[in-house]
Short mmCIF file of C-alpha atoms and ligand atoms in Angstrom, two decimals:
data_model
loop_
_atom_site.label_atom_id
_atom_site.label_comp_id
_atom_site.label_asym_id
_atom_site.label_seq_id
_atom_site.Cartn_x
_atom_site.Cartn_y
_atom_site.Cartn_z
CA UNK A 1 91.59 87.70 124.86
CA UNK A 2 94.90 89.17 124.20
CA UNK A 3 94.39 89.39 119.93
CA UNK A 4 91.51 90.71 118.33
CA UNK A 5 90.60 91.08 114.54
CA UNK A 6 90.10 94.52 113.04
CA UNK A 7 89.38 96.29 110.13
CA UNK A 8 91.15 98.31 108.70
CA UNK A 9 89.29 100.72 107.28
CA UNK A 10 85.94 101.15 109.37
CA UNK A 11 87.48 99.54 112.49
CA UNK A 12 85.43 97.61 113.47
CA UNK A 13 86.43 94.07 115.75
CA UNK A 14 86.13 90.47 115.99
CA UNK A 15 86.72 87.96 118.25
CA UNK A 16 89.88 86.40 117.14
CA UNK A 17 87.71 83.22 116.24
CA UNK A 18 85.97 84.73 113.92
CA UNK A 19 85.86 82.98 110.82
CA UNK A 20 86.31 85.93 108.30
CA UNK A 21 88.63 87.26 105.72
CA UNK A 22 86.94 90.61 104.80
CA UNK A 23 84.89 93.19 107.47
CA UNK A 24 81.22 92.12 107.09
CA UNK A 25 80.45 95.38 107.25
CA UNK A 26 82.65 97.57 104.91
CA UNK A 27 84.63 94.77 103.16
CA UNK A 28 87.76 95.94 104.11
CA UNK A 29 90.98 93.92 104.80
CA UNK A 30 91.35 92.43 108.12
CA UNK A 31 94.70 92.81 110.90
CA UNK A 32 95.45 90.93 113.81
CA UNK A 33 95.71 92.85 116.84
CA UNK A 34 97.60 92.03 119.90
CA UNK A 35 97.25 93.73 122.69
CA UNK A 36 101.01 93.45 124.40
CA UNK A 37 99.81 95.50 127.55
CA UNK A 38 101.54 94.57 131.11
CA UNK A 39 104.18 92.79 129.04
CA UNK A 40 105.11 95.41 126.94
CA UNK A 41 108.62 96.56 129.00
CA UNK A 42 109.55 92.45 128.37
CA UNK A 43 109.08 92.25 124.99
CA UNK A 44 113.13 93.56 124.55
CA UNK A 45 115.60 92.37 122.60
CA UNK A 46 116.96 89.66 125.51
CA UNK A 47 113.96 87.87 125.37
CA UNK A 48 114.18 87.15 121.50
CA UNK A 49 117.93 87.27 121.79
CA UNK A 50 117.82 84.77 124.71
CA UNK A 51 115.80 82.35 122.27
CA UNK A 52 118.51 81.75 119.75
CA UNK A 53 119.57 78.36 118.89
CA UNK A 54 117.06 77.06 120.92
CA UNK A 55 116.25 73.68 120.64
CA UNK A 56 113.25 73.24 122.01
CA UNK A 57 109.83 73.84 120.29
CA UNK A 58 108.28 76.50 120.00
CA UNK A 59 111.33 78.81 120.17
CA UNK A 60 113.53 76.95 117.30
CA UNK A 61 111.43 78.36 115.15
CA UNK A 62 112.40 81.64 113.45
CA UNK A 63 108.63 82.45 113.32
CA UNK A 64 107.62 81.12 117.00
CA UNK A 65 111.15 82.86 118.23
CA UNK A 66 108.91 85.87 118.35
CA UNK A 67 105.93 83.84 119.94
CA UNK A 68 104.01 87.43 121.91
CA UNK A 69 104.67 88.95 119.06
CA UNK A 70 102.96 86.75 116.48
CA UNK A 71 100.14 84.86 118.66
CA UNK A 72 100.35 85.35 122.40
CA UNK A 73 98.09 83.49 124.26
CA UNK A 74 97.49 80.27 122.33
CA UNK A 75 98.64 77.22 124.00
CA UNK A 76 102.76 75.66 122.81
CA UNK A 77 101.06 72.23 121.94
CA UNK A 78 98.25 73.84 119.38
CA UNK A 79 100.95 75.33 117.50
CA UNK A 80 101.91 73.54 114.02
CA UNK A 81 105.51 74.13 112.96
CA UNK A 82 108.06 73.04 110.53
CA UNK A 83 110.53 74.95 112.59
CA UNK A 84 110.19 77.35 109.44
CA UNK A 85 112.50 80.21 109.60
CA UNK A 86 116.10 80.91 110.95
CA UNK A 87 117.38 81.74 107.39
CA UNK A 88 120.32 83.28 106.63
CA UNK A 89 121.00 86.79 106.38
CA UNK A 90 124.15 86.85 103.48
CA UNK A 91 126.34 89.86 103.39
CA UNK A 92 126.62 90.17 99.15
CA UNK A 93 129.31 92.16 98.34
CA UNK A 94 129.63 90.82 94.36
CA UNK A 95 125.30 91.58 94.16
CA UNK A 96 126.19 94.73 95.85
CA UNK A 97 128.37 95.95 93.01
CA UNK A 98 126.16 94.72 90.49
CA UNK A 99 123.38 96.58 91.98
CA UNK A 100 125.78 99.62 92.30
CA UNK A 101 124.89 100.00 95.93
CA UNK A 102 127.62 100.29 98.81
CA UNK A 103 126.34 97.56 101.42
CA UNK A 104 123.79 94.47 100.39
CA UNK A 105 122.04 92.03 102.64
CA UNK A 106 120.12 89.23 100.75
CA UNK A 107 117.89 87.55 103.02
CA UNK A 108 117.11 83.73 101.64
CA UNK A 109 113.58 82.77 102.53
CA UNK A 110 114.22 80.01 100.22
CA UNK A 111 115.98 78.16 102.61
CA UNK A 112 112.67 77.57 104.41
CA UNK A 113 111.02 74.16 104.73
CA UNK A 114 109.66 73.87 101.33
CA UNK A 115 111.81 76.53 99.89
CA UNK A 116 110.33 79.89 100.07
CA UNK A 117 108.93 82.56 102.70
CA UNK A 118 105.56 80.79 102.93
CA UNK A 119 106.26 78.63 105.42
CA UNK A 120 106.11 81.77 107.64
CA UNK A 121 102.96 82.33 107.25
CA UNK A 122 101.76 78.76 106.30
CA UNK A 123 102.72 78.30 110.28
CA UNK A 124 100.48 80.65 111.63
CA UNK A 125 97.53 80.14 109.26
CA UNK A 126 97.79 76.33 109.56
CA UNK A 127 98.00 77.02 113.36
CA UNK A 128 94.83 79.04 113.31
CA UNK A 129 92.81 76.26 111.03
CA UNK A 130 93.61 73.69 114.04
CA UNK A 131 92.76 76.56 116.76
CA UNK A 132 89.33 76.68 114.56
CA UNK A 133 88.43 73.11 114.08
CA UNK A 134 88.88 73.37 110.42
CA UNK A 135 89.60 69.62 108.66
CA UNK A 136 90.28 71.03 104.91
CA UNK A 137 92.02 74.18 103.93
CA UNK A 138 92.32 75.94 100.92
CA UNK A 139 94.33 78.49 98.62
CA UNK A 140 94.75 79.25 94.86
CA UNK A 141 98.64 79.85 94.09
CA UNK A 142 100.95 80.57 91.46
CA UNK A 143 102.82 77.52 92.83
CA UNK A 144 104.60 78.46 96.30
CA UNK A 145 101.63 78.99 98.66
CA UNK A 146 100.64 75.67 97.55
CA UNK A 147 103.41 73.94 98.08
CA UNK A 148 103.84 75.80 101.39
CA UNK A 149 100.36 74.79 102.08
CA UNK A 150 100.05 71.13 100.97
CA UNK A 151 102.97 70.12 103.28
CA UNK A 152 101.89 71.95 106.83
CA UNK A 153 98.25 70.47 105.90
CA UNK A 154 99.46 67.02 105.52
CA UNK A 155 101.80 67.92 108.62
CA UNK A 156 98.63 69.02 110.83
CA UNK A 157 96.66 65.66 109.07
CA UNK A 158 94.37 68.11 107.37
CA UNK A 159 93.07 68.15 103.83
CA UNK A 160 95.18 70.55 101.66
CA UNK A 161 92.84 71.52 98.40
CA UNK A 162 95.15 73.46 96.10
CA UNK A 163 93.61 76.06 92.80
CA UNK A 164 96.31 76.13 90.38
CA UNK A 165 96.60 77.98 86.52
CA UNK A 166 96.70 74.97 83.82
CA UNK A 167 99.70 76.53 82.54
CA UNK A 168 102.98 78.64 83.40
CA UNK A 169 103.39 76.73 86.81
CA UNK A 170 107.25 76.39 88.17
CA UNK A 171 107.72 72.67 88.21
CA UNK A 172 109.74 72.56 91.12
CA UNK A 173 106.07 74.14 92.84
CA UNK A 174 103.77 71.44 91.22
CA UNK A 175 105.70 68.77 92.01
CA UNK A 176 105.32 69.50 96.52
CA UNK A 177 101.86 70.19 95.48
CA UNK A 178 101.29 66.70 94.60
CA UNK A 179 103.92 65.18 96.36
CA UNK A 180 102.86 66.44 99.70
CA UNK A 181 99.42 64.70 99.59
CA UNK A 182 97.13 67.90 97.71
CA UNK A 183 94.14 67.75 96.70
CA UNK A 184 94.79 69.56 93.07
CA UNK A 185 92.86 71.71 90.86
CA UNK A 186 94.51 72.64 87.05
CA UNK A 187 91.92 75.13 86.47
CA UNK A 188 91.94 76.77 83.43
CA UNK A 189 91.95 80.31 85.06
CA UNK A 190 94.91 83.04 85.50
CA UNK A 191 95.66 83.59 89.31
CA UNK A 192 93.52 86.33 90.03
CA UNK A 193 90.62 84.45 89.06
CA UNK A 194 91.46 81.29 90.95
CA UNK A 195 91.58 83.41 94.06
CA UNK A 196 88.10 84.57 93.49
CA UNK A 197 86.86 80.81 92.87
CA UNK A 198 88.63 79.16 95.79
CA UNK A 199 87.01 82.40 98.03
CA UNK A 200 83.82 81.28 96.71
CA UNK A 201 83.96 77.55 96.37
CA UNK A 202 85.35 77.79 100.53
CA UNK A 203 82.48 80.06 101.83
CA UNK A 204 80.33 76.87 100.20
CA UNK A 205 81.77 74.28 101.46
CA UNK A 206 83.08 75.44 104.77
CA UNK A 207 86.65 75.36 103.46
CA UNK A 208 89.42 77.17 105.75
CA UNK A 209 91.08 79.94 103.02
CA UNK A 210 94.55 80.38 103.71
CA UNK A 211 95.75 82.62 100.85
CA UNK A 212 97.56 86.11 102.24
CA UNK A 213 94.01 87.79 102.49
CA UNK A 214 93.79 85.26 105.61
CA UNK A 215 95.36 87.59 108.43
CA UNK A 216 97.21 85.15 110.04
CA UNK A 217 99.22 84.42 107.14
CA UNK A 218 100.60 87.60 107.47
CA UNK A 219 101.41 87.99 111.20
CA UNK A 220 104.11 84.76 110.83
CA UNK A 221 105.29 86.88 107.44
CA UNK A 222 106.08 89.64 109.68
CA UNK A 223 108.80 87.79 111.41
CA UNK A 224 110.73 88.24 108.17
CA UNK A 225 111.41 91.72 109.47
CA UNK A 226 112.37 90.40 113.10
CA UNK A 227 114.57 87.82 112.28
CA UNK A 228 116.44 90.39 109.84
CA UNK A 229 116.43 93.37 112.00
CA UNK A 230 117.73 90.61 115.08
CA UNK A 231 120.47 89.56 112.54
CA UNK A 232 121.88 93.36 112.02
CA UNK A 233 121.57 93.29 115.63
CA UNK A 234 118.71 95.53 115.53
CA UNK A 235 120.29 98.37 113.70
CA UNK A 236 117.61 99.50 111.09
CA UNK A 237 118.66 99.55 107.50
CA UNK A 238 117.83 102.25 105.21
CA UNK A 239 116.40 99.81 102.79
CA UNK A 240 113.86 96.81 103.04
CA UNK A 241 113.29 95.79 99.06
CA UNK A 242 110.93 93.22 98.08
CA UNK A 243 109.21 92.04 95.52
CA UNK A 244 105.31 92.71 95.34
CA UNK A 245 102.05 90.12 93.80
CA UNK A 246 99.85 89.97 95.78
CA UNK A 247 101.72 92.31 98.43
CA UNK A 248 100.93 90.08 101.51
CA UNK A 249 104.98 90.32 102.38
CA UNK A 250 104.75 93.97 101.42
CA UNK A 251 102.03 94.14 104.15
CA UNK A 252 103.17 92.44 106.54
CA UNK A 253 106.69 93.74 106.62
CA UNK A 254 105.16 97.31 107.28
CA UNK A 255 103.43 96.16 110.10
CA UNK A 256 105.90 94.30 111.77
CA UNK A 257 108.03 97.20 111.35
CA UNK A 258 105.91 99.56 113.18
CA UNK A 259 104.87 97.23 115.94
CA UNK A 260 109.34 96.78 116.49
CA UNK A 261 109.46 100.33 116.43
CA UNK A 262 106.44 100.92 118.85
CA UNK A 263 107.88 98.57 121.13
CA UNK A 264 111.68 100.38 121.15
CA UNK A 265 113.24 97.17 119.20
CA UNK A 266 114.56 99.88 116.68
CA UNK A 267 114.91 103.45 116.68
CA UNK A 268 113.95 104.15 113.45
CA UNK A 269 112.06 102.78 110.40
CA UNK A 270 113.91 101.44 107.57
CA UNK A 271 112.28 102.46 103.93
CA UNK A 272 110.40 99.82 101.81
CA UNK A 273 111.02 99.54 98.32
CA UNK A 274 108.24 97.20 96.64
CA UNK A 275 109.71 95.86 93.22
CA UNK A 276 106.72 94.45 90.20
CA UNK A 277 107.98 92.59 87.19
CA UNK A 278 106.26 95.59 84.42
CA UNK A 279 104.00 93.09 83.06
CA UNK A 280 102.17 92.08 86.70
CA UNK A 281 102.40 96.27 87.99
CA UNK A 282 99.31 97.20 88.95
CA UNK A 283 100.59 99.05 92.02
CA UNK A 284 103.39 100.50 90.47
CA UNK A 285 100.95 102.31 88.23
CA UNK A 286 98.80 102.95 91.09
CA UNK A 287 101.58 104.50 92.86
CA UNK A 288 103.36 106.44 89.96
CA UNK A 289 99.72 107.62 89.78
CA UNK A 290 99.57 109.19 93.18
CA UNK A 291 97.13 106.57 94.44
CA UNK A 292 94.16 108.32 93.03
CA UNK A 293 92.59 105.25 90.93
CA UNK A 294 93.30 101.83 91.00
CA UNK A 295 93.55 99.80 88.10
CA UNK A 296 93.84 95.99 87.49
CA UNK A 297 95.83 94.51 85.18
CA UNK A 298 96.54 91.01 83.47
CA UNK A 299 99.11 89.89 84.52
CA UNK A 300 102.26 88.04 81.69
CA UNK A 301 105.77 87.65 83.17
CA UNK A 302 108.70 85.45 83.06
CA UNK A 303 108.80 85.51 87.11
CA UNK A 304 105.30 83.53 87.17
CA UNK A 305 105.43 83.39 91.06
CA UNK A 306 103.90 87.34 90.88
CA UNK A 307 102.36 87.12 87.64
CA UNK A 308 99.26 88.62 89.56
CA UNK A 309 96.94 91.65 88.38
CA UNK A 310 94.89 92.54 90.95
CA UNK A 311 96.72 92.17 94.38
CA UNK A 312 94.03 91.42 97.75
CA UNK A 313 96.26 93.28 99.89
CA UNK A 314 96.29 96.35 97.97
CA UNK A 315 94.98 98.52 100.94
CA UNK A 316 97.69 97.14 103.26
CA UNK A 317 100.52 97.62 101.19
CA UNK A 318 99.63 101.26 99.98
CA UNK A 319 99.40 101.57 104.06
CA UNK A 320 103.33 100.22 104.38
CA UNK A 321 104.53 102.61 101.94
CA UNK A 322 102.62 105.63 103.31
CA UNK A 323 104.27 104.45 107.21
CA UNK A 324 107.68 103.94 105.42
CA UNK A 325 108.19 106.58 103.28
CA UNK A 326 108.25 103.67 100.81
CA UNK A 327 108.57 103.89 97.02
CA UNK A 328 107.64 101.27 94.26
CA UNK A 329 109.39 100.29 91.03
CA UNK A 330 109.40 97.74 88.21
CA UNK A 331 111.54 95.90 86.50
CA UNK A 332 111.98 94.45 82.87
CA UNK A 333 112.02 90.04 82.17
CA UNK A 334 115.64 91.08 81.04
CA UNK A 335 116.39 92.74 84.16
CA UNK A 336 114.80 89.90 86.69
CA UNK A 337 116.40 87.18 84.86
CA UNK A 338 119.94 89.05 84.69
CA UNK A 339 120.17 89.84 88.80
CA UNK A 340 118.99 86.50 88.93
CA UNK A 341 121.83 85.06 87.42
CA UNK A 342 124.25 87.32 89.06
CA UNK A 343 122.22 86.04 92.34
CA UNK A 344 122.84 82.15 91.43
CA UNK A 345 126.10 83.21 90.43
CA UNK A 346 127.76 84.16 93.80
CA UNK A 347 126.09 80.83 94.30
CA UNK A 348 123.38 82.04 96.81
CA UNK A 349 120.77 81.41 94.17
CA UNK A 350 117.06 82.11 93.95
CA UNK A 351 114.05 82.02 91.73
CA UNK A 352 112.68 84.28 88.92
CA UNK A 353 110.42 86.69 91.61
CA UNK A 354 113.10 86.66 94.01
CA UNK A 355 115.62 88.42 91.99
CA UNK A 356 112.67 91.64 91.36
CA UNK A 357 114.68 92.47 94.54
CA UNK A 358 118.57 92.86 93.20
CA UNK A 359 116.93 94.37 89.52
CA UNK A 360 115.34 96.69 91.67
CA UNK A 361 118.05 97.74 94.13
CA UNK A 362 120.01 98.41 90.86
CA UNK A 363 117.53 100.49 89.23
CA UNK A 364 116.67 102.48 92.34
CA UNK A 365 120.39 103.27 93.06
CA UNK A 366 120.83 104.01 88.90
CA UNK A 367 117.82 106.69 89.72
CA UNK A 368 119.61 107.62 92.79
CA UNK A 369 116.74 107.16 94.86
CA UNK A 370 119.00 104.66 96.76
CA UNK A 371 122.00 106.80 97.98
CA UNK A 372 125.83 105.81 97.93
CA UNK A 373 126.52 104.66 101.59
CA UNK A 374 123.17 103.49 102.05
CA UNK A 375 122.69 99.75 103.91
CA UNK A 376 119.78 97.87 101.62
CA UNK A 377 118.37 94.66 102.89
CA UNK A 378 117.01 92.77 99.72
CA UNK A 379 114.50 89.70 100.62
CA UNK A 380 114.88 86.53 98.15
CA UNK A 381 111.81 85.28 98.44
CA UNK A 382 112.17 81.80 96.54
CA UNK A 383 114.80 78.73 95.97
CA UNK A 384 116.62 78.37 92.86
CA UNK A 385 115.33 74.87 92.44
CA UNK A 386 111.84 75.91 92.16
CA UNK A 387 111.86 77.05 88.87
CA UNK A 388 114.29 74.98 86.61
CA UNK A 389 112.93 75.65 83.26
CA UNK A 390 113.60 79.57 83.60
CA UNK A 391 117.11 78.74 84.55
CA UNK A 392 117.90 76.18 82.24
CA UNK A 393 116.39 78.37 79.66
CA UNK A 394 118.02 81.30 80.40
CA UNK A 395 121.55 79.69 80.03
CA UNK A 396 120.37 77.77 76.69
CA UNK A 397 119.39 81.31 75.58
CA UNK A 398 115.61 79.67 74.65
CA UNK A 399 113.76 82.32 76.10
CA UNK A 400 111.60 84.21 74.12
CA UNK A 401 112.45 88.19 74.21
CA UNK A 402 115.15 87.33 76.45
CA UNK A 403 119.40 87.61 75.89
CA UNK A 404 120.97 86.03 78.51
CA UNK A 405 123.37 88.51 79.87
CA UNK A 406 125.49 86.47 81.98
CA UNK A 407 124.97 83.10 79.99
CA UNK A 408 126.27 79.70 81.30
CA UNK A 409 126.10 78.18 78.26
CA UNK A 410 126.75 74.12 78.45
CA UNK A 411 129.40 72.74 77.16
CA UNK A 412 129.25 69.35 75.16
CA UNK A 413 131.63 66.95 74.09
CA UNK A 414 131.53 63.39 72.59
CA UNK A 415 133.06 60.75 74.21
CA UNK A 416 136.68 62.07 73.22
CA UNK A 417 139.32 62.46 75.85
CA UNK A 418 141.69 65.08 74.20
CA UNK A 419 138.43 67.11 72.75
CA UNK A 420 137.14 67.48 76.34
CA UNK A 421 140.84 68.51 77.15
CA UNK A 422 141.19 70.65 74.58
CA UNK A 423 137.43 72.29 75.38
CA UNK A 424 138.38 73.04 79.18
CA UNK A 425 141.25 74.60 77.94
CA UNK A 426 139.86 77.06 75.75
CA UNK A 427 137.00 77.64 78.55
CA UNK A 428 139.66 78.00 81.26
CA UNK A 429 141.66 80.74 79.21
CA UNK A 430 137.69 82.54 79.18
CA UNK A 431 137.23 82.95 82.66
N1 F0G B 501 108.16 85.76 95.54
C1 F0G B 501 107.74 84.49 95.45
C2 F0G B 501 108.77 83.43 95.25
C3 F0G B 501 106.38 84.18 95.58
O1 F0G B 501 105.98 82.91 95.51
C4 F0G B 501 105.45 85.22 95.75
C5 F0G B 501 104.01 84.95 95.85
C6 F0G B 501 105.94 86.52 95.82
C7 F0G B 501 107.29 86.76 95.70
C8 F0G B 501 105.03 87.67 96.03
O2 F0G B 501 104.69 87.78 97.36
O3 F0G B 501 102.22 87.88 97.18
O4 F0G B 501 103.42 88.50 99.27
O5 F0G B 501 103.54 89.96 97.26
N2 F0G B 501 103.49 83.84 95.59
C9 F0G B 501 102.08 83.51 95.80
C10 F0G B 501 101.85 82.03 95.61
C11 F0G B 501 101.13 84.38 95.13
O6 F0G B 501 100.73 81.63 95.27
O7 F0G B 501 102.77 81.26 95.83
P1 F0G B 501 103.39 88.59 97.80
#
């Protein structure tokens, strides 16, 4: 067997068929571990290079691109894709001024499948539930994972079974959720709590989990940091910024990292920055708190896609920082919901979370932890169409404790063709 599972804390291993989130013995989180032995000197930049704009399964996918790196050893034909990945890599030189940084990448994971990064990891979990034998999977979600889930479920003819919060769910989410053929829980439970349920009500019921605790969820997130680094032509930024719920991206960017850099793909490792909205910042505090005792907390933001208090892959992300000389920060409502709409503005566009990643560039270069001349690579981690409401709201100036900074408001107009003349006019001599 070339992958193993291991703990990371006690290390001890399991056959990679394991069915197991947690060590059995010290509870810790899990990793996937590949052994990349004899094939190590091929695993260069040609091969992956060689790969793009393939057309052929598995290699057209931006996840599968990176096949020995993700799951060598499993079979082409057991593999269940949505040719997920390949997503743009914008240079944004109007964010970059706003964020008062030199040089701004925005990577759009909302231009996956279902619109958001996911689908990476929905691909390699969903793969592993066919691997298994598993007919019904599982996850709770603040709306994306379900989504993400529900379609490569009904894609792989499995039953998708989907924990959701009664309330505060992006529309945009609910609506794949059902459309795609879920099975779908309103539970009247916060995120945090749903997680612990659907854990529970899957051990019962034999129930394949595939929220980010599931390890193989986070070995197709990885490829977030390939297909980035393979776009700057693997020349490391200084900056990685993302923003952090549960912190299974957070995770599984710091591994992928290391395992590039152990294999020579880049000579150096870029720096993580890990952006919370400050009402869902448990490990900010934990961090600005040198790590010495963890805290959760309950969770209230406008960017409902991380409104989570008590991230599962705590352990793995304080382990990214400490291997990236990484930092943490949060951000305000005000601030996600302004660099979003300077993000949707350029016309790029993204959700509430996603834009944690431009208010946080901003606020790290304002500290100066982010120095002038420094390259940033900031991952937008949903599509602007998940989350109308916030949008719409946003520009109608409806949201509570919110001032729209960079208000669209609508114009109206009866049905009067010199008062519509006369409006564009006056808007025209705005702009
Ligand atoms: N951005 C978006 C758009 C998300 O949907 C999520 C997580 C995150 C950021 C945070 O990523 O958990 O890896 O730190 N959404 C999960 C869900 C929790 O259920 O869809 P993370």
């Amino acid at each position: 067997m070339p992958s193993i599972l291991q703990c990371i804390d006690c290390g001890q291993q399991f056959p990679i068929d394991t069915v197991i989130y947690a060590c059995s013995s010290c509870q810790g989180l899990l990793d996937v571990k590949h052994d990349f032995g004899q094939s190590r000197t091929r695993l260069g930049s040609e091969l992956f290079d060689g790969r793009l704009g393939s057309l052929t399964a598995p290699f057209n996918s931006g996840v599968w691109r990176f096949k020995e790196l993700i799951y060598p050893g499993i079979e082409d034909d057991q593999i269940v894709s949505r040719m997920e990945g390949n997503t743009n890599l914008y240079q944004a030189p109007r964010v970059a001024k706003y964020a008062g940084v030199d040089t701004l990448y925005l990577k759009h994971e909302g231009e996956n499948p279902t619109g958001s990064f996911k689908d990476r990891g929905m691909t390699t979990g969903v793969t592993q539930a066919r691997i298994l034998g598993m007919k019904r999977v599982a996850c709770a979600s603040t709306g994306n994972t379900s989504a993400s889930m529900a379609s490569y479920a009904a894609h792989a003819g499995m039953q998708g079974i989907i924990f959701l919060q009664d309330q505060e769910i992006a529309l945009g989410k609910l609506a794949q959720g059902i459309a795609f053929g879920a099975t779908c829980l309103q539970i009247s439970a916060d995120f945090d709590r749903n997680l612990e349920l659907v854990r529970q009500a899957g051990d019962r019921l034999g129930i394949y989990l595939l929220n980010s605790i599931n390890p193989f969820r986070l070995e197709g997130q990885k490829s977030i940091m390939f297909e980035a680094l393979q776009q700057l032509r693997w020349r490391a930024p200084d900056w990685i910024i993302v923003p952090g719920g549960n912190l299974g991206n957070s995770s599984a960017f710091g591994k992928g990292l290391l395992e590039m850099h152990d294999l020579g793909l880049i000579d150096r490792l870029p720096r993580m920055a890990i952006i919370q909205a400050e009402g869902a910042n448990p490990l900010y505090r934990h961090f600005a708190g040198g790590f010495k005792h963890f805290q959760p907390v309950k969770a209230e933001t406008i960017a409902s896609a991380i409104k989570i208090g008590n991230p599962v892959n705590l352990q793995k992300a304080i382990r990214t920082i400490e291997w990236t000389n990484g930092v943490v920060e949060e951000v305000s409502d005000q601030e996600i919901m302004d660099a979003k709409a300077i993000v949707d503005g350029v016309g790029i566009g993204c959700e509430p979370a996603s834009a944690c990643s431009v208010a946080g560039a901003r606020k790290l270069a304002a500290r100066g932890v982010i120095k002038p001349g420094d390259t940033v690579v900031g991952i937008l981690t949903g599509h602007a169409l998940k989350d109308p409401e916030a949008t719409v709201g946003y520009h109608a100036d409806s949201l509570s404790d919110i001032s729209p900074a960079f208000q669209n408001a609508m114009l109206k107009a009866d049905d009067d063709l010199d008062e519509i003349v006369n409006l564009l006019g006056l808007h025209q001599a705005k702009v």
